[in-house]
Amino acid sequence: MLSLVIPIAFALVGLALALTLWRLLVGPSPADRILALDTLYVNTIALLVLLGIHLESALYFEAALLIALMGFVGTVALCKYLLRGDIIE
Amino acid sequence: MLRRLLPHPLLTPALALIWLLLVNRFTLGHIVLGLFLSWLIPLFTLRFWPEAVRIQRPLTLMRFIAVVLYDIVVANLIVARRILGRPEALRPAFVSVPLDLKSDLAISLLANTICLTPGTLSARLAQDRTHLLVHGLHVPDPAQLVADIKQRYEAPLKEVFEC
Amino acid sequence: MLDYLLSFLILTGAVFTLIGSLGLARLRDFYTRLHGPTKATTLGVGSLLIASALYFSTRGAGLSLHEVLVTLFLFITAPVSAHLLAKAALHLRLKSLAKPPEEEGGEA
C-alpha cells in the first residue's frame, strides 16, 4: 500500500512545485513572487518529509527544520523590504 | 525570590519540551539538561520579554485551541472546494472588525488565529488598535463574519488573557 | 491497519499541498491568491509530518516526535508571513477584486 501511495504523493507535490514556480516566473507584482517563494519552501518541506519516509531515513528532518527556519526569516526580510524599502534600519 | 529565579514560569517547561523534541531522545540525562537550559535561557533573555504572560483560565484556553484546530480542518475543506470551483463565483471582501482586546499578546494571537483559519486573513491593524482589517475569500455577509470572529475567537481570548 | 492510516495521511497531505499551489496559480488577484497556500499548505504539510512521526515511531527505535517541532513552527510562522504579505500588498496598493479600504497609516 505505502509503496503505491508514495510515488503518487511525489507526483502531486512535484506538480505543486511546478505550479508555484510558474507563479514565481509570471509574477506580476513583487508581492506575488514573494508569496510564490514562501509557498515554494513549504512545498519543499513536504517533498523532503516524503523523501525521508521513502528512504526510511531520519536525516532529512534536519534539512526540513532548517528550511522552515530560514524560509520564514527570508519571507519576513523581503516583506520588510517591500514595506520600508530597506531591510536593516 | 522565586520571581527573580523564575521570571517566566510558562517559558521554562515550553523550552524544556522543545529541547526534548529537538534531540528526539527522552532519557533522564536530556530531561535534566533541558530543564537546566530552559532555566538559564529566560534569565539571559530577560530584557526581550517586557510583560509576563498570565493565563487566567487554562480550561478555556484548551477549549479555544481545540475549537481552532477543528476550524482549521473543516475550513480547509471549504477553501479547497472554493479553489477547485469557478474563480468568478468568489466574492472576496475587506471587512473591518472592531476590537475589544487591549493587550498586545491577545491582539497578535487573534490576528494569528484569523490567519490560520482558512477563508480569512488579517491584513492590517489600525494605528489606534481599535480595528483589525480582515480579508475574506468568500464573504456573502460581512456582518455575519464579524459576529463569528468576535464570538468564536475574541471572546475566549479576552477571557483567558484579560478578564 | 497502520499502513492504511499512513497512506491516507500521506495522500491527504500531498493533495492539500497541490490544492494550495493550485490556488496560487489559478486565482485572480493577489489577496485571494494569498488564501490558498498559507492555509491548504499548512494542513497539507501538517498531515505529512504527522504521517512521518507515526512512521518513524512504529518502525525505528523508540518514539520519534521531532516532526511535531516543524509542524508547530509552521503553524506559528505561516500566519505571520501571511499577515506581513497582506500588509505589504496594501502598502503597494495592488489591484484587488474586493473594494480596498480607505487609506490609513497602519502599524504593527
GROMACS .gro file of C-alpha atoms in nm:
model
  360
    1MET     CA    1   0.000   0.000   0.000
    2LEU     CA    2   0.264   0.250   0.103
    3SER     CA    3   0.486   0.164  -0.191
    4LEU     CA    4   0.194   0.251  -0.417
    5VAL     CA    5   0.096   0.573  -0.241
    6ILE     CA    6   0.438   0.733  -0.206
    7PRO     CA    7   0.510   0.770  -0.581
    8ILE     CA    8   0.164   0.924  -0.628
    9ALA     CA    9   0.234   1.168  -0.346
   10PHE     CA   10   0.569   1.254  -0.505
   11ALA     CA   11   0.392   1.331  -0.831
   12LEU     CA   12   0.131   1.553  -0.661
   13VAL     CA   13   0.389   1.751  -0.465
   14GLY     CA   14   0.607   1.781  -0.776
   15LEU     CA   15   0.311   1.924  -0.966
   16ALA     CA   16   0.253   2.168  -0.680
   17LEU     CA   17   0.616   2.280  -0.705
   18ALA     CA   18   0.579   2.333  -1.081
   19LEU     CA   19   0.267   2.548  -1.033
   20THR     CA   20   0.446   2.756  -0.770
   21LEU     CA   21   0.745   2.801  -0.999
   22TRP     CA   22   0.511   2.919  -1.273
   23ARG     CA   23   0.367   3.184  -1.041
   24LEU     CA   24   0.722   3.282  -0.939
   25LEU     CA   25   0.817   3.341  -1.304
   26VAL     CA   26   0.493   3.512  -1.411
   27GLY     CA   27   0.455   3.746  -1.116
   28PRO     CA   28   0.314   4.000  -1.188
   29SER     CA   29   0.382   4.201  -0.870
   30PRO     CA   30   0.680   4.160  -0.635
   31ALA     CA   31   0.440   4.052  -0.358
   32ASP     CA   32   0.322   3.765  -0.580
   33ARG     CA   33   0.679   3.649  -0.625
   34ILE     CA   34   0.747   3.660  -0.251
   35LEU     CA   35   0.431   3.460  -0.188
   36ALA     CA   36   0.544   3.208  -0.451
   37LEU     CA   37   0.886   3.178  -0.281
   38ASP     CA   38   0.714   3.128   0.054
   39THR     CA   39   0.494   2.851  -0.089
   40LEU     CA   40   0.796   2.702  -0.263
   41TYR     CA   41   0.977   2.646   0.065
   42VAL     CA   42   0.673   2.497   0.237
   43ASN     CA   43   0.630   2.259  -0.057
   44THR     CA   44   0.997   2.170  -0.037
   45ILE     CA   45   0.949   2.071   0.327
   46ALA     CA   46   0.666   1.841   0.215
   47LEU     CA   47   0.892   1.689  -0.051
   48LEU     CA   48   1.177   1.636   0.200
   49VAL     CA   49   0.946   1.467   0.452
   50LEU     CA   50   0.818   1.237   0.178
   51LEU     CA   51   1.173   1.156   0.075
   52GLY     CA   52   1.257   1.078   0.436
   53ILE     CA   53   0.970   0.827   0.454
   54HIS     CA   54   1.059   0.682   0.115
   55LEU     CA   55   1.425   0.624   0.202
   56GLU     CA   56   1.348   0.533   0.565
   57SER     CA   57   1.600   0.786   0.687
   58ALA     CA   58   1.550   1.047   0.958
   59LEU     CA   59   1.841   1.253   0.824
   60TYR     CA   60   1.620   1.469   0.604
   61PHE     CA   61   1.434   1.603   0.904
   62GLU     CA   62   1.718   1.842   0.997
   63ALA     CA   63   1.715   1.983   0.645
   64ALA     CA   64   1.337   2.036   0.667
   65LEU     CA   65   1.373   2.216   1.001
   66LEU     CA   66   1.647   2.442   0.864
   67ILE     CA   67   1.443   2.526   0.555
   68ALA     CA   68   1.145   2.614   0.776
   69LEU     CA   69   1.359   2.849   0.988
   70MET     CA   70   1.548   3.016   0.703
   71GLY     CA   71   1.246   3.040   0.475
   72PHE     CA   72   1.048   3.228   0.738
   73VAL     CA   73   1.332   3.473   0.803
   74GLY     CA   74   1.369   3.526   0.427
   75THR     CA   75   0.999   3.596   0.378
   76VAL     CA   76   0.993   3.844   0.665
   77ALA     CA   77   1.303   4.023   0.533
   78LEU     CA   78   1.159   4.050   0.182
   79CYS     CA   79   0.825   4.180   0.316
   80LYS     CA   80   1.008   4.439   0.521
   81TYR     CA   81   1.190   4.543   0.208
   82LEU     CA   82   0.857   4.598   0.031
   83LEU     CA   83   0.713   4.788   0.325
   84ARG     CA   84   1.006   5.014   0.403
   85GLY     CA   85   1.241   4.996   0.106
   86ASP     CA   86   1.516   4.877   0.337
   87ILE     CA   87   1.590   4.569   0.545
   88ILE     CA   88   1.832   4.683   0.812
   89GLU     CA   89   1.738   5.012   0.966
   90MET     CA   90   1.298   3.542   4.536
   91LEU     CA   91   1.111   3.290   4.324
   92ARG     CA   92   1.024   3.567   4.081
   93ARG     CA   93   1.391   3.651   4.035
   94LEU     CA   94   1.491   3.293   3.969
   95LEU     CA   95   1.194   3.205   3.751
   96PRO     CA   96   1.085   3.521   3.572
   97HIS     CA   97   0.866   3.337   3.324
   98PRO     CA   98   0.718   3.023   3.475
   99LEU     CA   99   0.549   2.922   3.149
  100LEU     CA  100   0.853   2.969   2.928
  101THR     CA  101   1.063   2.715   3.117
  102PRO     CA  102   0.856   2.399   3.058
  103ALA     CA  103   0.791   2.506   2.697
  104LEU     CA  104   1.165   2.544   2.630
  105ALA     CA  105   1.241   2.213   2.802
  106LEU     CA  106   0.982   2.040   2.584
  107ILE     CA  107   1.128   2.198   2.269
  108TRP     CA  108   1.476   2.079   2.371
  109LEU     CA  109   1.350   1.724   2.418
  110LEU     CA  110   1.177   1.729   2.080
  111LEU     CA  111   1.488   1.868   1.914
  112VAL     CA  112   1.722   1.595   2.040
  113ASN     CA  113   1.440   1.342   1.990
  114ARG     CA  114   1.552   1.128   2.283
  115PHE     CA  115   1.355   1.109   2.605
  116THR     CA  116   1.621   0.998   2.853
  117LEU     CA  117   1.680   1.127   3.204
  118GLY     CA  118   2.005   1.299   3.106
  119HIS     CA  119   1.837   1.503   2.835
  120ILE     CA  120   1.548   1.595   3.064
  121VAL     CA  121   1.794   1.733   3.320
  122LEU     CA  122   1.995   1.917   3.054
  123GLY     CA  123   1.675   2.055   2.902
  124LEU     CA  124   1.549   2.183   3.236
  125PHE     CA  125   1.888   2.341   3.308
  126LEU     CA  126   1.895   2.518   2.970
  127SER     CA  127   1.536   2.630   2.998
  128TRP     CA  128   1.614   2.776   3.340
  129LEU     CA  129   1.918   2.966   3.210
  130ILE     CA  130   1.778   3.098   2.882
  131PRO     CA  131   1.491   3.304   3.033
  132LEU     CA  132   1.740   3.457   3.279
  133PHE     CA  133   1.969   3.569   3.000
  134THR     CA  134   1.695   3.694   2.771
  135LEU     CA  135   1.503   3.875   3.043
  136ARG     CA  136   1.503   4.205   2.857
  137PHE     CA  137   1.331   4.061   2.550
  138TRP     CA  138   1.016   3.981   2.742
  139PRO     CA  139   0.869   4.303   2.871
  140GLU     CA  140   0.548   4.166   3.019
  141ALA     CA  141   0.496   3.837   3.195
  142VAL     CA  142   0.224   3.622   3.042
  143ARG     CA  143  -0.057   3.537   3.277
  144ILE     CA  144  -0.314   3.281   3.183
  145GLN     CA  145  -0.634   3.315   3.376
  146ARG     CA  146  -0.834   3.012   3.274
  147PRO     CA  147  -0.636   2.719   3.135
  148LEU     CA  148  -0.951   2.521   3.055
  149THR     CA  149  -1.091   2.796   2.835
  150LEU     CA  150  -0.755   2.813   2.659
  151MET     CA  151  -0.762   2.438   2.596
  152ARG     CA  152  -1.113   2.460   2.456
  153PHE     CA  153  -1.010   2.755   2.240
  154ILE     CA  154  -0.716   2.557   2.095
  155ALA     CA  155  -0.946   2.261   2.023
  156VAL     CA  156  -1.200   2.487   1.850
  157VAL     CA  157  -0.925   2.645   1.637
  158LEU     CA  158  -0.781   2.307   1.534
  159TYR     CA  159  -1.127   2.183   1.439
  160ASP     CA  160  -1.195   2.502   1.243
  161ILE     CA  161  -0.865   2.469   1.059
  162VAL     CA  162  -0.957   2.122   0.932
  163VAL     CA  163  -1.319   2.198   0.841
  164ALA     CA  164  -1.249   2.534   0.682
  165ASN     CA  165  -0.958   2.388   0.485
  166LEU     CA  166  -1.202   2.157   0.311
  167ILE     CA  167  -1.427   2.455   0.232
  168VAL     CA  168  -1.139   2.662   0.092
  169ALA     CA  169  -1.022   2.363  -0.112
  170ARG     CA  170  -1.367   2.338  -0.269
  171ARG     CA  171  -1.368   2.714  -0.342
  172ILE     CA  172  -1.027   2.691  -0.510
  173LEU     CA  173  -1.136   2.400  -0.725
  174GLY     CA  174  -1.464   2.571  -0.816
  175ARG     CA  175  -1.508   2.863  -1.053
  176PRO     CA  176  -1.291   3.159  -0.951
  177GLU     CA  177  -1.551   3.401  -1.089
  178ALA     CA  178  -1.801   3.287  -0.825
  179LEU     CA  179  -1.584   3.410  -0.538
  180ARG     CA  180  -1.682   3.727  -0.360
  181PRO     CA  181  -1.377   3.849  -0.168
  182ALA     CA  182  -1.417   4.146   0.064
  183PHE     CA  183  -1.233   4.358   0.315
  184VAL     CA  184  -1.408   4.368   0.650
  185SER     CA  185  -1.316   4.586   0.944
  186VAL     CA  186  -1.350   4.409   1.278
  187PRO     CA  187  -1.379   4.630   1.587
  188LEU     CA  188  -1.157   4.502   1.869
  189ASP     CA  189  -1.241   4.469   2.238
  190LEU     CA  190  -0.898   4.333   2.323
  191LYS     CA  191  -0.637   4.561   2.472
  192SER     CA  192  -0.318   4.367   2.539
  193ASP     CA  193  -0.060   4.322   2.261
  194LEU     CA  194  -0.034   3.948   2.311
  195ALA     CA  195  -0.409   3.891   2.285
  196ILE     CA  196  -0.435   4.105   1.971
  197SER     CA  197  -0.147   3.927   1.799
  198LEU     CA  198  -0.293   3.589   1.895
  199LEU     CA  199  -0.628   3.692   1.750
  200ALA     CA  200  -0.461   3.809   1.426
  201ASN     CA  201  -0.270   3.480   1.401
  202THR     CA  202  -0.584   3.277   1.463
  203ILE     CA  203  -0.769   3.465   1.191
  204CYS     CA  204  -0.483   3.397   0.952
  205LEU     CA  205  -0.473   3.027   1.042
  206THR     CA  206  -0.841   2.959   0.995
  207PRO     CA  207  -0.889   2.940   0.620
  208GLY     CA  208  -1.100   3.185   0.430
  209THR     CA  209  -0.997   3.482   0.639
  210LEU     CA  210  -0.675   3.678   0.660
  211SER     CA  211  -0.585   3.961   0.895
  212ALA     CA  212  -0.435   4.236   0.683
  213ARG     CA  213  -0.379   4.540   0.896
  214LEU     CA  214  -0.417   4.668   1.248
  215ALA     CA  215  -0.536   5.028   1.276
  216GLN     CA  216  -0.287   5.263   1.437
  217ASP     CA  217  -0.502   5.320   1.744
  218ARG     CA  218  -0.562   4.943   1.779
  219THR     CA  219  -0.938   4.964   1.766
  220HIS     CA  220  -0.993   4.788   1.436
  221LEU     CA  221  -0.845   4.490   1.258
  222LEU     CA  222  -0.877   4.479   0.882
  223VAL     CA  223  -0.970   4.129   0.766
  224HIS     CA  224  -0.977   3.998   0.411
  225GLY     CA  225  -1.222   3.718   0.342
  226LEU     CA  226  -1.201   3.482   0.044
  227HIS     CA  227  -1.576   3.448   0.006
  228VAL     CA  228  -1.793   3.682   0.212
  229PRO     CA  229  -2.162   3.688   0.123
  230ASP     CA  230  -2.248   3.855   0.454
  231PRO     CA  231  -1.982   4.076   0.620
  232ALA     CA  232  -2.179   4.131   0.941
  233GLN     CA  233  -2.202   3.756   0.995
  234LEU     CA  234  -1.824   3.721   0.955
  235VAL     CA  235  -1.758   3.992   1.212
  236ALA     CA  236  -2.000   3.830   1.457
  237ASP     CA  237  -1.839   3.490   1.404
  238ILE     CA  238  -1.488   3.619   1.468
  239LYS     CA  239  -1.592   3.810   1.777
  240GLN     CA  240  -1.789   3.527   1.929
  241ARG     CA  241  -1.569   3.229   1.836
  242TYR     CA  242  -1.220   3.369   1.880
  243GLU     CA  243  -1.220   3.704   2.051
  244ALA     CA  244  -1.442   3.620   2.347
  245PRO     CA  245  -1.232   3.324   2.473
  246LEU     CA  246  -0.907   3.517   2.422
  247LYS     CA  247  -1.044   3.806   2.623
  248GLU     CA  248  -1.145   3.568   2.898
  249VAL     CA  249  -0.803   3.398   2.909
  250PHE     CA  250  -0.569   3.694   2.888
  251GLU     CA  251  -0.755   3.990   3.026
  252CYS     CA  252  -1.054   3.904   3.238
  253MET     CA  253  -0.431  -0.101   0.952
  254LEU     CA  254  -0.142   0.133   1.024
  255ASP     CA  255  -0.047   0.108   0.660
  256TYR     CA  256  -0.387   0.238   0.553
  257LEU     CA  257  -0.377   0.522   0.804
  258LEU     CA  258  -0.029   0.623   0.684
  259SER     CA  259  -0.136   0.607   0.321
  260PHE     CA  260  -0.442   0.816   0.395
  261LEU     CA  261  -0.237   1.082   0.577
  262ILE     CA  262   0.027   1.094   0.304
  263LEU     CA  263  -0.230   1.124   0.026
  264THR     CA  264  -0.427   1.394   0.212
  265GLY     CA  265  -0.108   1.587   0.273
  266ALA     CA  266   0.000   1.569  -0.090
  267VAL     CA  267  -0.347   1.660  -0.220
  268PHE     CA  268  -0.375   1.963   0.008
  269THR     CA  269  -0.027   2.078  -0.087
  270LEU     CA  270  -0.130   2.057  -0.451
  271ILE     CA  271  -0.457   2.242  -0.390
  272GLY     CA  272  -0.273   2.523  -0.211
  273SER     CA  273  -0.038   2.569  -0.505
  274LEU     CA  274  -0.328   2.538  -0.748
  275GLY     CA  275  -0.495   2.828  -0.569
  276LEU     CA  276  -0.174   3.025  -0.601
  277ALA     CA  277  -0.161   2.964  -0.976
  278ARG     CA  278  -0.530   2.991  -1.051
  279LEU     CA  279  -0.698   3.269  -0.852
  280ARG     CA  280  -0.715   3.614  -0.996
  281ASP     CA  281  -0.595   3.878  -0.757
  282PHE     CA  282  -0.318   3.884  -0.501
  283TYR     CA  283  -0.536   3.883  -0.189
  284THR     CA  284  -0.734   3.576  -0.292
  285ARG     CA  285  -0.412   3.405  -0.402
  286LEU     CA  286  -0.278   3.462  -0.052
  287HIS     CA  287  -0.552   3.238   0.090
  288GLY     CA  288  -0.457   2.921  -0.098
  289PRO     CA  289  -0.100   2.849   0.002
  290THR     CA  290  -0.100   2.988   0.356
  291LYS     CA  291  -0.378   2.754   0.462
  292ALA     CA  292  -0.401   2.447   0.250
  293THR     CA  293  -0.027   2.415   0.268
  294THR     CA  294  -0.011   2.422   0.647
  295LEU     CA  295  -0.269   2.146   0.671
  296GLY     CA  296  -0.101   1.952   0.389
  297VAL     CA  297   0.246   1.969   0.537
  298GLY     CA  298   0.094   1.915   0.882
  299SER     CA  299  -0.061   1.582   0.791
  300LEU     CA  300   0.255   1.473   0.604
  301LEU     CA  301   0.458   1.547   0.918
  302ILE     CA  302   0.212   1.352   1.135
  303ALA     CA  303   0.247   1.062   0.892
  304SER     CA  304   0.625   1.085   0.921
  305ALA     CA  305   0.611   1.090   1.303
  306LEU     CA  306   0.384   0.784   1.302
  307TYR     CA  307   0.604   0.601   1.052
  308PHE     CA  308   0.931   0.651   1.239
  309SER     CA  309   0.772   0.590   1.581
  310THR     CA  310   0.646   0.249   1.475
  311ARG     CA  311   0.948   0.144   1.273
  312GLY     CA  312   1.261   0.294   1.423
  313ALA     CA  313   1.399   0.264   1.773
  314GLY     CA  314   1.157   0.432   2.011
  315LEU     CA  315   0.941   0.739   1.983
  316SER     CA  316   1.009   0.994   1.713
  317LEU     CA  317   0.831   1.319   1.780
  318HIS     CA  318   1.061   1.584   1.642
  319GLU     CA  319   0.831   1.628   1.342
  320VAL     CA  320   0.597   1.800   1.586
  321LEU     CA  321   0.857   2.075   1.612
  322VAL     CA  322   0.838   2.158   1.239
  323THR     CA  323   0.457   2.146   1.250
  324LEU     CA  324   0.450   2.379   1.548
  325PHE     CA  325   0.696   2.613   1.384
  326LEU     CA  326   0.499   2.623   1.059
  327PHE     CA  327   0.175   2.690   1.243
  328ILE     CA  328   0.335   2.981   1.426
  329THR     CA  329   0.516   3.135   1.130
  330ALA     CA  330   0.266   3.087   0.846
  331PRO     CA  331   0.013   3.342   0.978
  332VAL     CA  332   0.289   3.593   1.050
  333SER     CA  333   0.424   3.582   0.696
  334ALA     CA  334   0.070   3.591   0.553
  335HIS     CA  335  -0.009   3.898   0.761
  336LEU     CA  336   0.313   4.070   0.652
  337LEU     CA  337   0.246   3.988   0.286
  338ALA     CA  338  -0.108   4.128   0.308
  339LYS     CA  339   0.030   4.443   0.470
  340ALA     CA  340   0.294   4.479   0.201
  341ALA     CA  341   0.029   4.436  -0.069
  342LEU     CA  342  -0.189   4.705   0.091
  343HIS     CA  343   0.117   4.928   0.108
  344LEU     CA  344   0.189   4.876  -0.262
  345ARG     CA  345  -0.183   4.924  -0.342
  346LEU     CA  346  -0.208   4.617  -0.559
  347LYS     CA  347  -0.528   4.594  -0.754
  348SER     CA  348  -0.791   4.391  -0.578
  349LEU     CA  349  -1.122   4.231  -0.665
  350ALA     CA  350  -1.268   4.344  -0.335
  351LYS     CA  351  -1.320   4.711  -0.268
  352PRO     CA  352  -0.997   4.818  -0.098
  353PRO     CA  353  -1.031   5.000   0.234
  354GLU     CA  354  -0.969   5.374   0.262
  355GLU     CA  355  -0.613   5.476   0.329
  356GLU     CA  356  -0.475   5.499   0.679
  357GLY     CA  357  -0.125   5.455   0.808
  358GLY     CA  358  -0.132   5.110   0.968
  359GLU     CA  359   0.132   4.981   1.206
  360ALA     CA  360   0.213   4.655   1.386
   0.00000   0.00000   0.00000
